[in-house]
Amino acid sequence: MNPPDAPRRIALVDANSFFCSAERVFRPDLEKVPLVVLSNNDGCVVARDALVKALGVPMCAPWFQLKEQASQQGIVAFSSNYTLYGDLSRRFMSVLAQFVPTEDLEVYSIDEAFLDFTRQTIDATAIGKVIKQRVKQWTGLPVCVGFGSTKTLAKMANHVAKKQPTWNGVCDLTSLAAMDLDALLAGIEVREVWGVGGRLSAQLSDACIRTVADLRAADPRRIRERFTVVLERTVRELQGVACIDLETAPSPKQQIIASRSFGAPVFSLEELAEPIRMHMARAAEKLRRQGSAAGAVGAWIETNRFREQDAQYSPSHTVQLPVATDDTATLTQWALAVLQRIYRPRHRYVKAGVMLMDLRPKGLVQADLFDTAPPAYGARRDVLMQTLDRVNAKWGRGTLGIASAGLQGDRAWSMQRGNLSPAYSTRWSDLRVIGE
């Protein structure tokens, strides 16, 4: 173990082109085929592999405009398979959890995590290679690993590991001498820094800060005066001063939103009620997962603003609940009441959503003085919601629910996913069969 005052050593492990790589896990025949993954309703490109990037296909390109090019260049497109991606992400994170204690692992997103090795004596490059090999062997996902003394430097190291082949997918910035580190960062544009992006990089360029080395050499106090305190923290992190802690437990959400565009237009109140029920079932499940209750419910519906020939109407409304709750049935009733209030006939609706607000811990909910329900009623409802969540966790979302929200199968408004791959790892009927 390192001494308590040992310098920090943070690793960022990131899966390469995660959605595309997940599709390849069970399709090795596509190893050298350019892949893209499409957004909801197969609208636009949301993930590209390295082969597609080399062909010049931009992110968010509309798929209908790319179909001819894809046919000519052999690009294969997949609809977003959230079930597959979620399961592979859980497997990925379970492999990473073998390298550090729970308190030293931060799951940052579906395809990347921070690992704090400060309390371990390790050869960073060697352990990075082990992580790469084990994740690939156990999940099929290719990853890159970056080490730094702060989270921002770890992010930068991962970028280097991914973009510069000489590092072979593992970059340890903590092992570089100061002169070598400056030379490396001088060759990287400032927009590649975690949290900077295109718009801020243009402002930094006006201040003659064009590379990561330039930003690292800047005076943090002057940066704060001219820009923001957030960018000041970024500069200090680049200088090796830890300003961003590891978040091993996600903070409770302040609001929960569930929405999705329809695969086909919806016109009637009865048709709109189905997706509202479905969205609320998903939102309520997230609410219970973080141990909260909602004090307010909102809902909205939208027409297609891009169809100028259609009558436009995109209302929303929120109601405050008499008693905060996490009960799916109660929340659904309120959401449907909001829907009934905002609905207008003779409109072509293409999207609906719900929002839970005024969230507070479930144990701190103030009861209603005039509530006539017996004390045991609330306990029975809690047990019912727990059963609901367990059934859906085991057998799949939507197996059990409120009214039509619990019915599986496609509807007219269901999301269009014409290129959807099987749920190889979570559904017996989709289990990959290897021929003799």
PDB file of N, CA, C and O in Angstrom, residues 2-48:
ATOM      1  N   ASN A   2       0.444   2.281  -0.733  1.00  0.00           N
ATOM      2  CA  ASN A   2       1.166   3.539  -0.730  1.00  0.00           C
ATOM      3  C   ASN A   2       0.900   4.295   0.560  1.00  0.00           C
ATOM      4  O   ASN A   2      -0.153   4.127   1.188  1.00  0.00           O
ATOM      5  N   PRO A   3       1.801   5.177   0.999  1.00  0.00           N
ATOM      6  CA  PRO A   3       1.559   5.986   2.181  1.00  0.00           C
ATOM      7  C   PRO A   3       0.395   6.940   1.965  1.00  0.00           C
ATOM      8  O   PRO A   3       0.038   7.248   0.823  1.00  0.00           O
ATOM      9  N   PRO A   4      -0.215   7.448   3.075  1.00  0.00           N
ATOM     10  CA  PRO A   4      -1.409   8.290   2.936  1.00  0.00           C
ATOM     11  C   PRO A   4      -1.177   9.537   2.092  1.00  0.00           C
ATOM     12  O   PRO A   4      -2.093  10.048   1.472  1.00  0.00           O
ATOM     13  N   ASP A   5       0.065  10.075   2.099  1.00  0.00           N
ATOM     14  CA  ASP A   5       0.329  11.299   1.351  1.00  0.00           C
ATOM     15  C   ASP A   5       0.876  11.024  -0.046  1.00  0.00           C
ATOM     16  O   ASP A   5       1.460  11.888  -0.689  1.00  0.00           O
ATOM     17  N   ALA A   6       0.728   9.800  -0.530  1.00  0.00           N
ATOM     18  CA  ALA A   6       1.224   9.443  -1.857  1.00  0.00           C
ATOM     19  C   ALA A   6       0.464  10.228  -2.922  1.00  0.00           C
ATOM     20  O   ALA A   6      -0.723  10.533  -2.770  1.00  0.00           O
ATOM     21  N   PRO A   7       1.142  10.592  -4.028  1.00  0.00           N
ATOM     22  CA  PRO A   7       0.446  11.308  -5.109  1.00  0.00           C
ATOM     23  C   PRO A   7      -0.659  10.445  -5.699  1.00  0.00           C
ATOM     24  O   PRO A   7      -0.558   9.225  -5.750  1.00  0.00           O
ATOM     25  N   ARG A   8      -1.705  11.103  -6.140  1.00  0.00           N
ATOM     26  CA  ARG A   8      -2.845  10.372  -6.688  1.00  0.00           C
ATOM     27  C   ARG A   8      -2.473   9.711  -8.008  1.00  0.00           C
ATOM     28  O   ARG A   8      -1.652  10.217  -8.778  1.00  0.00           O
ATOM     29  N   ARG A   9      -3.108   8.592  -8.270  1.00  0.00           N
ATOM     30  CA  ARG A   9      -2.966   7.908  -9.553  1.00  0.00           C
ATOM     31  C   ARG A   9      -4.353   7.427  -9.949  1.00  0.00           C
ATOM     32  O   ARG A   9      -4.869   6.450  -9.414  1.00  0.00           O
ATOM     33  N   ILE A  10      -4.957   8.147 -10.898  1.00  0.00           N
ATOM     34  CA  ILE A  10      -6.320   7.875 -11.337  1.00  0.00           C
ATOM     35  C   ILE A  10      -6.278   7.289 -12.739  1.00  0.00           C
ATOM     36  O   ILE A  10      -5.554   7.776 -13.615  1.00  0.00           O
ATOM     37  N   ALA A  11      -7.041   6.238 -12.957  1.00  0.00           N
ATOM     38  CA  ALA A  11      -7.155   5.642 -14.290  1.00  0.00           C
ATOM     39  C   ALA A  11      -8.557   5.894 -14.841  1.00  0.00           C
ATOM     40  O   ALA A  11      -9.542   5.853 -14.097  1.00  0.00           O
ATOM     41  N   LEU A  12      -8.616   6.192 -16.125  1.00  0.00           N
ATOM     42  CA  LEU A  12      -9.895   6.241 -16.828  1.00  0.00           C
ATOM     43  C   LEU A  12      -9.899   5.125 -17.867  1.00  0.00           C
ATOM     44  O   LEU A  12      -9.044   5.086 -18.752  1.00  0.00           O
ATOM     45  N   VAL A  13     -10.867   4.230 -17.732  1.00  0.00           N
ATOM     46  CA  VAL A  13     -11.025   3.129 -18.687  1.00  0.00           C
ATOM     47  C   VAL A  13     -12.257   3.430 -19.528  1.00  0.00           C
ATOM     48  O   VAL A  13     -13.356   3.626 -18.992  1.00  0.00           O
ATOM     49  N   ASP A  14     -12.076   3.464 -20.838  1.00  0.00           N
ATOM     50  CA  ASP A  14     -13.136   3.870 -21.750  1.00  0.00           C
ATOM     51  C   ASP A  14     -13.246   2.850 -22.879  1.00  0.00           C
ATOM     52  O   ASP A  14     -12.241   2.502 -23.506  1.00  0.00           O
ATOM     53  N   ALA A  15     -14.451   2.357 -23.117  1.00  0.00           N
ATOM     54  CA  ALA A  15     -14.668   1.414 -24.222  1.00  0.00           C
ATOM     55  C   ALA A  15     -14.654   2.162 -25.552  1.00  0.00           C
ATOM     56  O   ALA A  15     -15.273   3.220 -25.686  1.00  0.00           O
ATOM     57  N   ASN A  16     -13.961   1.620 -26.524  1.00  0.00           N
ATOM     58  CA  ASN A  16     -13.837   2.271 -27.829  1.00  0.00           C
ATOM     59  C   ASN A  16     -15.123   2.113 -28.633  1.00  0.00           C
ATOM     60  O   ASN A  16     -15.591   0.989 -28.847  1.00  0.00           O
ATOM     61  N   SER A  17     -15.685   3.252 -29.084  1.00  0.00           N
ATOM     62  CA  SER A  17     -16.911   3.227 -29.907  1.00  0.00           C
ATOM     63  C   SER A  17     -17.896   2.213 -29.325  1.00  0.00           C
ATOM     64  O   SER A  17     -18.280   1.235 -29.983  1.00  0.00           O
ATOM     65  N   PHE A  18     -18.324   2.459 -28.089  1.00  0.00           N
ATOM     66  CA  PHE A  18     -18.996   1.435 -27.290  1.00  0.00           C
ATOM     67  C   PHE A  18     -20.190   0.797 -28.000  1.00  0.00           C
ATOM     68  O   PHE A  18     -20.310  -0.433 -28.061  1.00  0.00           O
ATOM     69  N   PHE A  19     -21.114   1.595 -28.531  1.00  0.00           N
ATOM     70  CA  PHE A  19     -22.307   1.024 -29.154  1.00  0.00           C
ATOM     71  C   PHE A  19     -21.922   0.120 -30.324  1.00  0.00           C
ATOM     72  O   PHE A  19     -22.458  -0.980 -30.489  1.00  0.00           O
ATOM     73  N   CYS A  20     -20.996   0.594 -31.150  1.00  0.00           N
ATOM     74  CA  CYS A  20     -20.564  -0.214 -32.304  1.00  0.00           C
ATOM     75  C   CYS A  20     -19.827  -1.470 -31.846  1.00  0.00           C
ATOM     76  O   CYS A  20     -20.033  -2.562 -32.388  1.00  0.00           O
ATOM     77  N   SER A  21     -18.971  -1.319 -30.836  1.00  0.00           N
ATOM     78  CA  SER A  21     -18.237  -2.479 -30.322  1.00  0.00           C
ATOM     79  C   SER A  21     -19.184  -3.499 -29.711  1.00  0.00           C
ATOM     80  O   SER A  21     -18.971  -4.710 -29.839  1.00  0.00           O
ATOM     81  N   ALA A  22     -20.245  -3.015 -29.045  1.00  0.00           N
ATOM     82  CA  ALA A  22     -21.229  -3.926 -28.455  1.00  0.00           C
ATOM     83  C   ALA A  22     -21.927  -4.741 -29.544  1.00  0.00           C
ATOM     84  O   ALA A  22     -22.206  -5.934 -29.364  1.00  0.00           O
ATOM     85  N   GLU A  23     -22.200  -4.116 -30.675  1.00  0.00           N
ATOM     86  CA  GLU A  23     -22.831  -4.849 -31.777  1.00  0.00           C
ATOM     87  C   GLU A  23     -21.882  -5.905 -32.341  1.00  0.00           C
ATOM     88  O   GLU A  23     -22.316  -6.969 -32.795  1.00  0.00           O
ATOM     89  N   ARG A  24     -20.590  -5.655 -32.292  1.00  0.00           N
ATOM     90  CA  ARG A  24     -19.623  -6.592 -32.852  1.00  0.00           C
ATOM     91  C   ARG A  24     -19.356  -7.783 -31.938  1.00  0.00           C
ATOM     92  O   ARG A  24     -18.856  -8.811 -32.403  1.00  0.00           O
ATOM     93  N   VAL A  25     -19.651  -7.657 -30.642  1.00  0.00           N
ATOM     94  CA  VAL A  25     -19.330  -8.735 -29.703  1.00  0.00           C
ATOM     95  C   VAL A  25     -19.916 -10.058 -30.170  1.00  0.00           C
ATOM     96  O   VAL A  25     -19.265 -11.108 -30.101  1.00  0.00           O
ATOM     97  N   PHE A  26     -21.151 -10.025 -30.631  1.00  0.00           N
ATOM     98  CA  PHE A  26     -21.815 -11.249 -31.073  1.00  0.00           C
ATOM     99  C   PHE A  26     -21.842 -11.374 -32.593  1.00  0.00           C
ATOM    100  O   PHE A  26     -22.489 -12.280 -33.123  1.00  0.00           O
ATOM    101  N   ARG A  27     -21.148 -10.473 -33.286  1.00  0.00           N
ATOM    102  CA  ARG A  27     -21.062 -10.529 -34.748  1.00  0.00           C
ATOM    103  C   ARG A  27     -19.602 -10.365 -35.170  1.00  0.00           C
ATOM    104  O   ARG A  27     -19.221  -9.347 -35.741  1.00  0.00           O
ATOM    105  N   PRO A  28     -18.761 -11.352 -34.896  1.00  0.00           N
ATOM    106  CA  PRO A  28     -17.345 -11.236 -35.282  1.00  0.00           C
ATOM    107  C   PRO A  28     -17.144 -11.105 -36.780  1.00  0.00           C
ATOM    108  O   PRO A  28     -16.081 -10.668 -37.222  1.00  0.00           O
ATOM    109  N   ASP A  29     -18.158 -11.468 -37.556  1.00  0.00           N
ATOM    110  CA  ASP A  29     -18.036 -11.317 -39.008  1.00  0.00           C
ATOM    111  C   ASP A  29     -18.002  -9.856 -39.425  1.00  0.00           C
ATOM    112  O   ASP A  29     -17.645  -9.533 -40.563  1.00  0.00           O
ATOM    113  N   LEU A  30     -18.352  -8.954 -38.501  1.00  0.00           N
ATOM    114  CA  LEU A  30     -18.356  -7.523 -38.802  1.00  0.00           C
ATOM    115  C   LEU A  30     -17.103  -6.821 -38.283  1.00  0.00           C
ATOM    116  O   LEU A  30     -17.066  -5.597 -38.209  1.00  0.00           O
ATOM    117  N   GLU A  31     -16.080  -7.594 -37.936  1.00  0.00           N
ATOM    118  CA  GLU A  31     -14.883  -7.025 -37.323  1.00  0.00           C
ATOM    119  C   GLU A  31     -14.250  -5.944 -38.188  1.00  0.00           C
ATOM    120  O   GLU A  31     -13.770  -4.931 -37.686  1.00  0.00           O
ATOM    121  N   LYS A  32     -14.238  -6.127 -39.497  1.00  0.00           N
ATOM    122  CA  LYS A  32     -13.594  -5.169 -40.394  1.00  0.00           C
ATOM    123  C   LYS A  32     -14.604  -4.445 -41.276  1.00  0.00           C
ATOM    124  O   LYS A  32     -14.247  -3.890 -42.318  1.00  0.00           O
ATOM    125  N   VAL A  33     -15.855  -4.431 -40.835  1.00  0.00           N
ATOM    126  CA  VAL A  33     -16.921  -3.762 -41.576  1.00  0.00           C
ATOM    127  C   VAL A  33     -17.255  -2.446 -40.885  1.00  0.00           C
ATOM    128  O   VAL A  33     -17.421  -2.404 -39.663  1.00  0.00           O
ATOM    129  N   PRO A  34     -17.346  -1.331 -41.604  1.00  0.00           N
ATOM    130  CA  PRO A  34     -17.703  -0.048 -40.979  1.00  0.00           C
ATOM    131  C   PRO A  34     -19.121  -0.079 -40.417  1.00  0.00           C
ATOM    132  O   PRO A  34     -20.053  -0.504 -41.094  1.00  0.00           O
ATOM    133  N   LEU A  35     -19.267   0.386 -39.167  1.00  0.00           N
ATOM    134  CA  LEU A  35     -20.559   0.321 -38.471  1.00  0.00           C
ATOM    135  C   LEU A  35     -20.989   1.691 -37.967  1.00  0.00           C
ATOM    136  O   LEU A  35     -20.151   2.504 -37.554  1.00  0.00           O
ATOM    137  N   VAL A  36     -22.299   1.916 -37.958  1.00  0.00           N
ATOM    138  CA  VAL A  36     -22.901   3.056 -37.277  1.00  0.00           C
ATOM    139  C   VAL A  36     -24.092   2.558 -36.475  1.00  0.00           C
ATOM    140  O   VAL A  36     -24.689   1.528 -36.807  1.00  0.00           O
ATOM    141  N   VAL A  37     -24.416   3.276 -35.425  1.00  0.00           N
ATOM    142  CA  VAL A  37     -25.621   3.017 -34.648  1.00  0.00           C
ATOM    143  C   VAL A  37     -26.495   4.262 -34.748  1.00  0.00           C
ATOM    144  O   VAL A  37     -25.995   5.393 -34.662  1.00  0.00           O
ATOM    145  N   LEU A  38     -27.792   4.055 -34.911  1.00  0.00           N
ATOM    146  CA  LEU A  38     -28.721   5.150 -35.168  1.00  0.00           C
ATOM    147  C   LEU A  38     -29.507   5.531 -33.921  1.00  0.00           C
ATOM    148  O   LEU A  38     -29.665   4.732 -32.994  1.00  0.00           O
ATOM    149  N   SER A  39     -30.025   6.727 -33.918  1.00  0.00           N
ATOM    150  CA  SER A  39     -30.814   7.236 -32.801  1.00  0.00           C
ATOM    151  C   SER A  39     -32.209   6.626 -32.807  1.00  0.00           C
ATOM    152  O   SER A  39     -32.543   5.793 -33.650  1.00  0.00           O
ATOM    153  N   ASN A  40     -33.043   7.065 -31.880  1.00  0.00           N
ATOM    154  CA  ASN A  40     -34.429   6.604 -31.830  1.00  0.00           C
ATOM    155  C   ASN A  40     -35.112   6.826 -33.178  1.00  0.00           C
ATOM    156  O   ASN A  40     -34.902   7.850 -33.837  1.00  0.00           O
ATOM    157  N   ASN A  41     -35.938   5.845 -33.538  1.00  0.00           N
ATOM    158  CA  ASN A  41     -36.645   5.879 -34.820  1.00  0.00           C
ATOM    159  C   ASN A  41     -35.687   5.905 -36.014  1.00  0.00           C
ATOM    160  O   ASN A  41     -36.063   6.356 -37.101  1.00  0.00           O
ATOM    161  N   ASP A  42     -34.459   5.405 -35.805  1.00  0.00           N
ATOM    162  CA  ASP A  42     -33.467   5.331 -36.881  1.00  0.00           C
ATOM    163  C   ASP A  42     -33.283   6.677 -37.562  1.00  0.00           C
ATOM    164  O   ASP A  42     -33.141   6.773 -38.788  1.00  0.00           O
ATOM    165  N   GLY A  43     -33.230   7.730 -36.742  1.00  0.00           N
ATOM    166  CA  GLY A  43     -33.180   9.075 -37.306  1.00  0.00           C
ATOM    167  C   GLY A  43     -31.811   9.513 -37.789  1.00  0.00           C
ATOM    168  O   GLY A  43     -31.658   9.933 -38.940  1.00  0.00           O
ATOM    169  N   CYS A  44     -30.799   9.451 -36.916  1.00  0.00           N
ATOM    170  CA  CYS A  44     -29.487   9.954 -37.291  1.00  0.00           C
ATOM    171  C   CYS A  44     -28.396   9.125 -36.619  1.00  0.00           C
ATOM    172  O   CYS A  44     -28.673   8.301 -35.735  1.00  0.00           O
ATOM    173  N   VAL A  45     -27.166   9.359 -37.036  1.00  0.00           N
ATOM    174  CA  VAL A  45     -26.027   8.607 -36.527  1.00  0.00           C
ATOM    175  C   VAL A  45     -25.658   9.117 -35.129  1.00  0.00           C
ATOM    176  O   VAL A  45     -25.390  10.301 -34.947  1.00  0.00           O
ATOM    177  N   VAL A  46     -25.642   8.206 -34.144  1.00  0.00           N
ATOM    178  CA  VAL A  46     -25.243   8.580 -32.784  1.00  0.00           C
ATOM    179  C   VAL A  46     -23.965   7.879 -32.351  1.00  0.00           C
ATOM    180  O   VAL A  46     -23.414   8.196 -31.294  1.00  0.00           O
ATOM    181  N   ALA A  47     -23.480   6.936 -33.125  1.00  0.00           N
ATOM    182  CA  ALA A  47     -22.218   6.254 -32.822  1.00  0.00           C
ATOM    183  C   ALA A  47     -21.574   5.799 -34.125  1.00  0.00           C
ATOM    184  O   ALA A  47     -22.254   5.312 -35.028  1.00  0.00           O
ATOM    185  N   ARG A  48     -20.246   5.978 -34.207  1.00  0.00           N
ATOM    186  CA  ARG A  48     -19.491   5.581 -35.403  1.00  0.00           C
ATOM    187  C   ARG A  48     -18.236   4.847 -34.943  1.00  0.00           C
ATOM    188  O   ARG A  48     -17.632   5.206 -33.934  1.00  0.00           O
TER     189      ARG A  48
END
